[in-house]
Amino acid sequence: MSSSKTEPETNYQTLLQTHPDFIIDEKKGLCFGKVPLQSLTDHYGSPVWVINADILTSRFQKLSKAFLQNKMDISIHYAVKANDHLAILDLLAKEGAGVDIVSLGELKRALKVNINPRKICFSGVGKREEELKAAIQLEIGQINVESREELHLISKIAMDTGKKAAICLRINPDVDARTHHKITTGLAENKFGIAYEQALQVYKEASQLDNILPLGFDVHIGSQISSVEPYKKAFLKMAKLVKQARKEGLEVSVLDCGGGFGISYYDEKESDPYALANLMQGIFSSLNIRICIEPGRWLVGPAGILISKVVRRKNNGPEAPPFIILDAAMNDLLRPAMYDAWHGILPIQAEIYKRPLEKQNIDGPICESSDIFARQRLLPQLRENDEIAILDAGAYGHVMSSSYNARPQALQLMIKDKRLFVIKPRQTFESLWNNETIPNG
Ligand SMILES: Cc1ncc(COP(=O)(O)O)c(C=O)c1O
């Protein structure tokens, strides 16, 4: 759904049905995982992020249960890029997750919460030498190699440091994930991975390098994938590749199936972990191979919201829908501006739900026409100082925040065991310029 044009008509009642973690209590207003959101901004200001740790934990447990039920040898590597807050990494690590990282910064975050380096896998198309060196010195579980060039650089670094680097080759299967073009990664035209046709040759090369331990292959075809069909196509190709490699006498012990599992932003069906586990089981069980997955959005997306206050209700004529200007903006949640992403919006105060429904444009205050949260969204009439929750903002939300327009980044809260914790205070104005210097003369 595009938020830059008029949206297809949606109904917040449907949103409540597809998002059972939200209920509207007649007195307490909107509750998230049974916690009322009504008075939060009085204490913490606005906008404010809320991550519900209980929801996150139960999603992780549901995912692992689906795969364990199939008796699969599975490693779950949480994709740190989706939300890299230490509290989230710590929580998932304690549940038994490993991590998928894409930078030295993410590696340091993982180490900060004591994730065992063996449970770290390192993805990314442009890993720098210093990043690879750090990973190799730590002997992390697996580096997902994106090119022949990178393979040889890893081999050289491993030799120089006297280590052996465990690697998987990331393969580009040229499969359309049928998702937004900006989050599609498995087509030949995308920069990611080694072309399927070259995979075997590069794997042979890897097997001949002294300081390389080739574990197998990796594939990640995109994000917010809602059907199993693209996965099926990609996985069948990967299974074929594993068989071909083994036929050539090469050892293959790991198949990393990436992430990309879709969630329900409105009424789409979210990826069913049991369906995915069944699919993988069906295709890979005869291969006797360890399967890795790298989910990000599916785990943390529905566990997070962004709360914002209405700063202004602005009418540009009796016929036009009113503009509801929030105090949150694209610098907080970039997804609508960047991907035309649709996010559910629910008013917080109980009394708002008694007002008439009206089509309203929901915008941020930034001087950019892309600073939009919704177009002609049918909601109870919103007025100044009303509060709303933007749903499914736990993944690719705060991590993509900036302080554009000199707007301090919003405070982050975590709900854990129904209690509230500040996990990051609001950025101070001073910190916006603390490290800046003015050259003399
Ligand atoms: C290599 C890799 N693995 C995993 C992920 C996580 O994807 P998602 O959050 O859609 O599960 C990404 C994100 O695009 C990725 O690039």
Coordinates of C-alpha atoms and ligand atoms in Angstrom, one line a residue:
M1 CA 0.0 0.0 0.0
S2 CA 1.3 3.4 -0.9
S3 CA 1.1 6.3 1.5
S4 CA 2.1 8.9 -1.1
K5 CA -1.2 8.6 -2.9
T6 CA -4.7 8.1 -1.6
E7 CA -4.8 4.9 0.3
P8 CA -7.2 2.0 -0.2
E9 CA -9.9 2.3 2.4
T10 CA -8.9 0.6 5.6
N11 CA -10.8 0.1 8.8
Y12 CA -9.2 0.3 12.2
Q13 CA -11.5 -2.4 13.5
T14 CA -9.8 -4.8 11.0
L15 CA -6.5 -3.7 12.4
L16 CA -7.6 -4.6 15.9
Q17 CA -8.6 -8.0 14.7
T18 CA -5.3 -8.7 13.0
H19 CA -3.3 -7.2 15.9
P20 CA -4.6 -9.0 19.0
D21 CA -1.9 -7.5 21.2
F22 CA -3.9 -4.2 21.0
I23 CA -7.2 -3.7 22.7
I24 CA -9.3 -0.7 23.3
D25 CA -10.5 -0.5 26.9
E26 CA -13.5 1.8 27.5
K27 CA -11.7 3.6 30.3
K28 CA -8.0 3.0 29.8
G29 CA -8.0 3.5 26.0
L30 CA -5.5 1.7 23.8
C31 CA -3.5 -1.0 25.6
F32 CA -0.5 -2.7 24.1
G33 CA 0.1 -6.2 25.5
K34 CA -2.4 -5.3 28.3
V35 CA -0.4 -2.1 29.2
P36 CA -2.4 1.1 28.9
L37 CA -0.6 3.7 26.7
Q38 CA -2.7 6.6 27.8
S39 CA -0.5 8.4 30.3
L40 CA 2.9 7.5 28.9
T41 CA 3.6 10.9 27.2
D42 CA 2.8 12.7 30.5
H43 CA 5.8 11.0 32.1
Y44 CA 8.1 10.5 29.1
G45 CA 7.2 13.3 26.6
S46 CA 6.5 12.7 23.0
P47 CA 7.2 11.1 20.6
V48 CA 8.2 7.9 22.4
W49 CA 9.1 4.4 21.2
V50 CA 7.7 1.4 23.1
I51 CA 9.1 -2.1 22.7
N52 CA 7.2 -4.9 24.3
A53 CA 9.7 -7.5 25.5
D54 CA 7.0 -10.0 26.4
I55 CA 5.7 -10.0 22.8
L56 CA 9.2 -10.2 21.4
T57 CA 10.1 -13.2 23.6
S58 CA 6.9 -15.0 22.7
R59 CA 7.5 -14.5 19.0
F60 CA 11.0 -15.9 19.4
Q61 CA 9.6 -18.9 21.2
K62 CA 6.9 -19.5 18.6
L63 CA 9.5 -19.4 15.8
S64 CA 11.9 -21.8 17.5
K65 CA 9.1 -24.1 18.5
A66 CA 8.0 -24.3 14.9
F67 CA 11.4 -25.4 13.7
L68 CA 12.2 -27.7 16.7
Q69 CA 8.9 -29.5 16.2
N70 CA 10.1 -30.5 12.8
K71 CA 13.3 -31.9 14.5
M72 CA 15.4 -29.7 12.3
D73 CA 19.0 -28.9 13.1
I74 CA 18.4 -25.1 13.2
S75 CA 20.3 -22.0 14.3
I76 CA 18.3 -18.8 14.6
H77 CA 20.5 -15.7 14.0
Y78 CA 18.5 -12.5 14.7
A79 CA 19.2 -9.9 12.1
V80 CA 20.6 -7.1 14.3
K81 CA 19.9 -4.4 11.7
A82 CA 16.2 -4.7 12.3
N83 CA 16.6 -3.3 15.8
D84 CA 20.0 -3.2 17.4
H85 CA 19.2 -2.0 20.9
L86 CA 21.3 -3.9 23.5
A87 CA 18.2 -4.7 25.6
I88 CA 16.8 -6.6 22.5
L89 CA 20.0 -8.3 21.8
D90 CA 20.3 -9.4 25.4
L91 CA 16.8 -10.7 25.5
L92 CA 17.1 -12.7 22.4
A93 CA 20.6 -14.0 23.3
K94 CA 19.1 -15.3 26.6
E95 CA 16.4 -17.1 24.6
G96 CA 19.2 -18.8 22.8
A97 CA 19.5 -16.8 19.6
G98 CA 22.6 -16.1 17.7
V99 CA 22.9 -12.9 15.6
D100 CA 23.4 -11.9 12.0
I101 CA 25.5 -8.7 11.8
V102 CA 26.4 -6.4 8.9
S103 CA 29.1 -4.1 10.4
L104 CA 31.8 -3.8 13.0
G105 CA 29.4 -1.7 15.0
E106 CA 26.9 -4.5 15.1
L107 CA 29.7 -6.9 16.0
K108 CA 30.6 -4.7 19.0
R109 CA 27.0 -4.5 20.0
A110 CA 26.7 -8.3 20.0
L111 CA 29.9 -8.6 22.0
K112 CA 28.7 -6.0 24.5
V113 CA 25.8 -8.4 25.5
N114 CA 28.2 -11.3 25.6
I115 CA 27.0 -13.2 22.6
N116 CA 29.3 -16.1 21.9
P117 CA 31.3 -15.2 18.7
R118 CA 30.5 -18.8 17.5
K119 CA 26.9 -17.7 17.3
I120 CA 27.6 -14.7 15.1
C121 CA 27.3 -14.7 11.4
F122 CA 28.5 -11.7 9.4
S123 CA 26.6 -10.7 6.2
G124 CA 27.0 -7.6 4.0
V125 CA 28.1 -6.9 0.5
G126 CA 30.9 -4.4 1.3
K127 CA 32.7 -5.6 4.4
R128 CA 35.8 -3.6 5.1
E129 CA 39.2 -5.1 5.8
E130 CA 39.2 -4.0 9.4
E131 CA 35.7 -5.5 9.9
L132 CA 36.8 -8.8 8.4
K133 CA 39.9 -8.8 10.5
A134 CA 38.0 -8.3 13.7
A135 CA 35.6 -11.1 12.8
I136 CA 38.4 -13.5 11.8
Q137 CA 40.4 -12.8 15.0
L138 CA 37.3 -13.6 17.1
E139 CA 36.7 -16.8 15.1
I140 CA 33.1 -16.0 14.6
G141 CA 30.7 -18.8 13.5
Q142 CA 30.4 -17.8 9.9
I143 CA 31.2 -15.1 7.4
N144 CA 28.7 -14.9 4.5
V145 CA 31.0 -14.2 1.6
E146 CA 29.4 -12.0 -1.1
S147 CA 32.0 -12.2 -3.9
R148 CA 35.2 -14.0 -5.1
E149 CA 37.1 -10.9 -4.3
E150 CA 35.9 -10.9 -0.7
L151 CA 36.8 -14.6 -0.4
H152 CA 40.4 -14.0 -1.4
L153 CA 40.6 -11.0 1.0
I154 CA 39.3 -13.2 3.8
S155 CA 41.8 -15.9 3.0
K156 CA 44.7 -13.4 3.1
I157 CA 43.6 -11.9 6.4
A158 CA 43.1 -15.4 7.9
M159 CA 46.6 -16.3 6.7
D160 CA 48.1 -13.1 8.2
T161 CA 46.4 -13.7 11.5
G162 CA 47.1 -17.4 11.7
K163 CA 43.4 -18.3 11.8
K164 CA 41.0 -20.3 9.8
A165 CA 37.9 -18.4 8.6
A166 CA 34.6 -20.4 8.5
I167 CA 32.5 -19.2 5.6
C168 CA 29.3 -19.7 3.6
L169 CA 29.0 -18.3 0.1
R170 CA 26.0 -16.0 -0.3
I171 CA 24.3 -17.0 -3.5
N172 CA 22.2 -14.8 -5.7
P173 CA 19.5 -17.3 -6.9
D174 CA 17.8 -14.8 -9.3
V175 CA 14.5 -15.3 -7.7
D176 CA 11.9 -12.6 -7.3
A177 CA 10.8 -12.2 -3.7
R178 CA 7.7 -10.3 -4.9
T179 CA 8.1 -7.6 -2.3
H180 CA 8.9 -3.8 -2.5
H181 CA 11.7 -3.3 -5.0
K182 CA 13.8 -1.5 -2.4
I183 CA 13.9 -4.6 -0.2
T184 CA 14.4 -7.2 -2.9
T185 CA 17.8 -8.7 -2.8
G186 CA 17.7 -12.0 -4.7
L187 CA 17.4 -10.9 -8.3
A188 CA 20.4 -11.0 -10.7
E189 CA 20.2 -7.2 -11.0
N190 CA 20.7 -6.8 -7.3
K191 CA 24.2 -6.3 -5.9
F192 CA 24.0 -9.1 -3.5
G193 CA 25.7 -12.5 -3.5
I194 CA 27.5 -14.6 -6.0
A195 CA 25.7 -15.5 -9.3
Y196 CA 24.2 -18.9 -9.0
E197 CA 26.0 -20.1 -12.1
Q198 CA 29.4 -19.2 -10.5
A199 CA 28.6 -20.6 -7.1
L200 CA 30.1 -24.1 -7.6
Q201 CA 33.3 -22.8 -9.1
V202 CA 33.8 -20.3 -6.3
Y203 CA 33.0 -22.9 -3.6
K204 CA 35.7 -25.2 -5.2
E205 CA 38.1 -22.3 -5.0
A206 CA 37.2 -21.8 -1.3
S207 CA 37.9 -25.4 -0.6
Q208 CA 41.4 -25.1 -1.9
L209 CA 42.3 -22.2 0.2
D210 CA 44.3 -23.2 3.3
N211 CA 42.9 -20.7 5.8
I212 CA 39.3 -21.1 4.7
L213 CA 36.8 -23.5 6.2
P214 CA 33.9 -23.7 3.7
L215 CA 30.7 -24.6 5.6
G216 CA 28.2 -24.2 2.8
F217 CA 25.8 -21.7 1.2
D218 CA 23.6 -18.7 2.2
V219 CA 20.7 -17.1 0.5
H220 CA 18.6 -14.1 1.4
I221 CA 16.1 -13.0 -1.2
G222 CA 14.5 -9.9 0.4
S223 CA 12.4 -8.6 3.2
Q224 CA 8.7 -8.6 4.1
I225 CA 8.0 -11.7 2.0
S226 CA 4.5 -12.9 2.6
S227 CA 4.2 -16.0 0.5
V228 CA 6.3 -19.2 0.6
E229 CA 6.5 -19.5 -3.2
P230 CA 9.6 -17.3 -3.6
Y231 CA 11.3 -19.2 -0.8
K232 CA 10.4 -22.5 -2.4
K233 CA 12.0 -21.5 -5.7
A234 CA 15.2 -20.2 -4.0
F235 CA 15.4 -23.2 -1.6
L236 CA 15.0 -25.8 -4.4
K237 CA 17.9 -24.1 -6.2
M238 CA 20.0 -24.2 -3.1
A239 CA 19.3 -27.9 -2.5
K240 CA 20.4 -28.6 -6.0
L241 CA 23.6 -26.7 -5.4
V242 CA 24.3 -28.6 -2.2
K243 CA 23.9 -31.9 -4.1
Q244 CA 26.1 -30.7 -6.9
A245 CA 28.9 -29.6 -4.5
R246 CA 28.8 -32.9 -2.7
K247 CA 28.9 -34.8 -5.9
E248 CA 32.1 -33.0 -6.6
G249 CA 33.4 -34.3 -3.3
L250 CA 33.1 -31.0 -1.5
E251 CA 31.8 -30.9 2.1
V252 CA 28.7 -28.9 2.8
S253 CA 27.4 -28.8 6.3
V254 CA 25.4 -25.5 6.6
L255 CA 22.6 -23.9 4.6
D256 CA 21.8 -20.4 5.7
C257 CA 18.3 -19.5 4.4
G258 CA 18.3 -15.8 5.4
G259 CA 15.5 -13.8 6.7
G260 CA 12.7 -11.8 5.1
F261 CA 9.6 -13.4 6.9
G262 CA 6.7 -11.0 6.4
I263 CA 4.5 -9.5 9.1
S264 CA 0.9 -8.2 8.9
Y265 CA 0.9 -4.4 8.7
Y266 CA -2.8 -4.3 8.0
D267 CA -4.7 -7.6 7.1
E268 CA -1.9 -9.4 5.2
K269 CA -1.2 -12.8 6.5
E270 CA 2.1 -12.8 8.3
S271 CA 4.6 -15.5 7.4
D272 CA 3.7 -18.7 9.3
P273 CA 6.8 -20.2 10.9
Y274 CA 5.2 -23.6 10.8
A275 CA 4.7 -23.3 7.0
L276 CA 8.3 -22.2 6.5
A277 CA 9.6 -24.9 8.8
N278 CA 7.6 -27.5 6.8
L279 CA 8.9 -26.1 3.5
M280 CA 12.5 -26.3 4.7
Q281 CA 12.0 -29.7 6.2
G282 CA 10.5 -31.0 2.9
I283 CA 13.3 -29.7 0.8
F284 CA 16.3 -30.1 3.0
S285 CA 15.6 -33.1 5.3
S286 CA 17.3 -35.6 3.0
L287 CA 20.4 -33.4 2.9
N288 CA 21.3 -33.9 6.5
I289 CA 22.4 -30.4 6.9
R290 CA 22.3 -27.6 9.6
I291 CA 19.9 -24.9 8.7
C292 CA 20.4 -21.2 9.7
I293 CA 17.8 -18.5 9.5
E294 CA 18.2 -14.8 9.9
P295 CA 14.9 -13.2 10.8
G296 CA 14.7 -9.6 11.8
R297 CA 11.3 -8.0 11.1
W298 CA 9.2 -11.0 12.0
L299 CA 10.6 -11.1 15.5
V300 CA 10.7 -7.5 16.5
G301 CA 8.4 -5.6 14.1
P302 CA 5.1 -6.3 15.8
A303 CA 6.7 -5.8 19.3
G304 CA 7.2 -2.1 18.8
I305 CA 5.2 1.1 18.4
L306 CA 5.9 4.8 18.0
I307 CA 3.6 7.0 20.1
S308 CA 3.1 10.6 18.9
K309 CA 1.0 13.6 19.7
V310 CA -1.1 15.8 17.4
V311 CA 0.6 19.2 17.2
R312 CA -1.9 20.7 14.8
R313 CA -5.1 20.0 13.0
K314 CA -5.0 22.0 9.8
N315 CA -7.8 22.5 7.3
N316 CA -7.1 23.5 3.7
G317 CA -10.7 24.0 2.6
P318 CA -14.0 22.3 3.4
E319 CA -13.6 19.6 0.7
A320 CA -10.0 18.6 1.5
P321 CA -9.2 16.1 4.2
P322 CA -7.7 17.8 7.2
F323 CA -3.9 17.6 7.8
I324 CA -3.1 16.1 11.2
I325 CA 0.4 17.2 11.9
L326 CA 2.2 15.0 14.5
D327 CA 5.2 15.6 16.6
A328 CA 6.8 12.5 15.1
A329 CA 8.4 12.7 11.7
M330 CA 10.3 10.9 9.0
N331 CA 13.5 11.4 11.1
D332 CA 11.9 9.1 13.7
L333 CA 10.2 6.5 11.5
L334 CA 11.6 6.6 8.0
R335 CA 9.7 3.7 6.4
P336 CA 6.7 5.5 5.0
A337 CA 9.0 8.1 3.3
M338 CA 11.5 5.6 2.2
Y339 CA 9.4 2.6 1.1
D340 CA 5.9 4.1 0.9
A341 CA 5.3 1.8 3.8
W342 CA 1.8 1.5 5.3
H343 CA 1.6 1.4 9.1
G344 CA -1.5 1.0 11.2
I345 CA -2.4 4.0 13.3
L346 CA -4.6 3.8 16.4
P347 CA -5.7 6.7 18.6
I348 CA -4.8 6.2 22.3
Q349 CA -7.3 8.0 24.5
A350 CA -10.6 6.2 25.0
E351 CA -12.7 9.3 24.3
I352 CA -11.3 9.7 20.8
Y353 CA -13.1 6.5 19.7
K354 CA -16.5 8.2 20.5
R355 CA -15.9 10.7 17.8
P356 CA -17.1 10.4 14.1
L357 CA -14.9 8.7 11.6
E358 CA -13.2 10.9 9.1
K359 CA -10.6 10.7 6.3
Q360 CA -7.5 12.4 7.5
N361 CA -4.0 13.0 6.2
I362 CA -1.5 12.1 8.9
D363 CA 1.8 14.0 8.4
G364 CA 5.1 14.8 10.2
P365 CA 6.2 18.4 10.8
I366 CA 9.3 18.3 8.6
C367 CA 9.6 20.5 5.5
E368 CA 9.6 17.5 3.1
S369 CA 6.6 16.3 1.1
S370 CA 7.6 12.8 1.8
D371 CA 7.2 13.3 5.6
I372 CA 3.9 11.5 5.5
F373 CA 2.4 8.7 7.7
A374 CA -0.9 8.2 6.0
R375 CA -3.1 9.6 3.3
Q376 CA -6.9 9.9 3.7
R377 CA -6.9 7.4 6.6
L378 CA -10.3 6.7 8.0
L379 CA -10.0 7.3 11.7
P380 CA -12.0 8.9 14.5
Q381 CA -11.6 12.6 14.3
L382 CA -8.1 13.6 15.6
R383 CA -7.6 16.9 17.4
E384 CA -4.7 18.8 18.9
N385 CA -2.9 17.0 21.8
D386 CA -4.6 13.7 20.9
E387 CA -2.1 10.8 21.0
I388 CA -1.8 8.0 18.5
A389 CA 0.2 4.8 18.2
I390 CA 1.9 3.9 15.0
L391 CA 2.0 0.1 14.9
D392 CA 4.5 -2.5 13.8
A393 CA 7.4 0.0 14.2
G394 CA 9.7 -2.3 16.1
A395 CA 11.8 -3.3 13.1
Y396 CA 13.6 -0.8 10.9
G397 CA 12.1 2.0 13.1
H398 CA 14.4 3.5 15.7
V399 CA 17.5 2.1 14.0
M400 CA 16.8 4.2 11.0
S401 CA 16.2 7.4 13.0
S402 CA 18.3 10.5 12.5
S403 CA 18.3 13.9 14.0
Y404 CA 17.4 15.6 10.7
N405 CA 16.0 19.2 11.3
A406 CA 17.9 19.2 14.6
R407 CA 15.2 17.0 16.1
P408 CA 16.6 15.0 19.1
Q409 CA 15.9 11.3 18.8
A410 CA 13.0 10.0 20.7
L411 CA 13.1 8.2 24.1
Q412 CA 12.8 4.4 24.0
L413 CA 10.7 2.5 26.5
M414 CA 10.6 -1.2 27.1
I415 CA 7.6 -3.1 28.6
K416 CA 8.9 -6.2 30.4
D417 CA 6.7 -8.3 32.7
K418 CA 4.1 -5.5 32.2
R419 CA 6.5 -3.0 33.8
L420 CA 8.0 0.0 32.1
F421 CA 11.7 0.7 31.7
V422 CA 13.5 3.6 30.0
I423 CA 16.0 1.9 27.7
K424 CA 17.3 5.0 26.1
P425 CA 16.6 8.6 27.2
R426 CA 15.5 11.3 24.7
Q427 CA 18.6 12.8 23.0
T428 CA 19.6 16.1 24.5
F429 CA 19.9 19.2 22.4
E430 CA 23.5 19.6 23.5
S431 CA 24.4 16.2 22.1
L432 CA 23.3 17.4 18.7
W433 CA 26.3 19.7 18.5
N434 CA 28.6 18.4 21.3
N435 CA 31.2 17.0 18.9
E436 CA 31.1 19.8 16.4
T437 CA 33.9 22.3 16.2
I438 CA 34.2 25.6 14.5
P439 CA 37.6 26.2 12.8
N440 CA 39.3 29.4 14.0
G441 CA 39.8 32.1 11.4
Ligands
LIG1 C1 21.5 -10.7 4.9 C2 20.3 -10.4 5.6 N1 19.8 -11.3 6.5 C3 18.6 -11.1 7.2 C4 17.9 -9.9 7.0 C5 16.7 -9.7 7.8 O1 15.6 -9.5 7.0 P1 14.2 -9.4 7.7 O2 14.2 -8.3 8.7 O3 13.2 -9.1 6.6 O4 13.9 -10.8 8.3 C6 18.4 -8.9 6.1 C7 17.6 -7.7 5.9 O5 17.4 -7.3 4.8 C8 19.6 -9.2 5.4 O6 20.1 -8.3 4.5

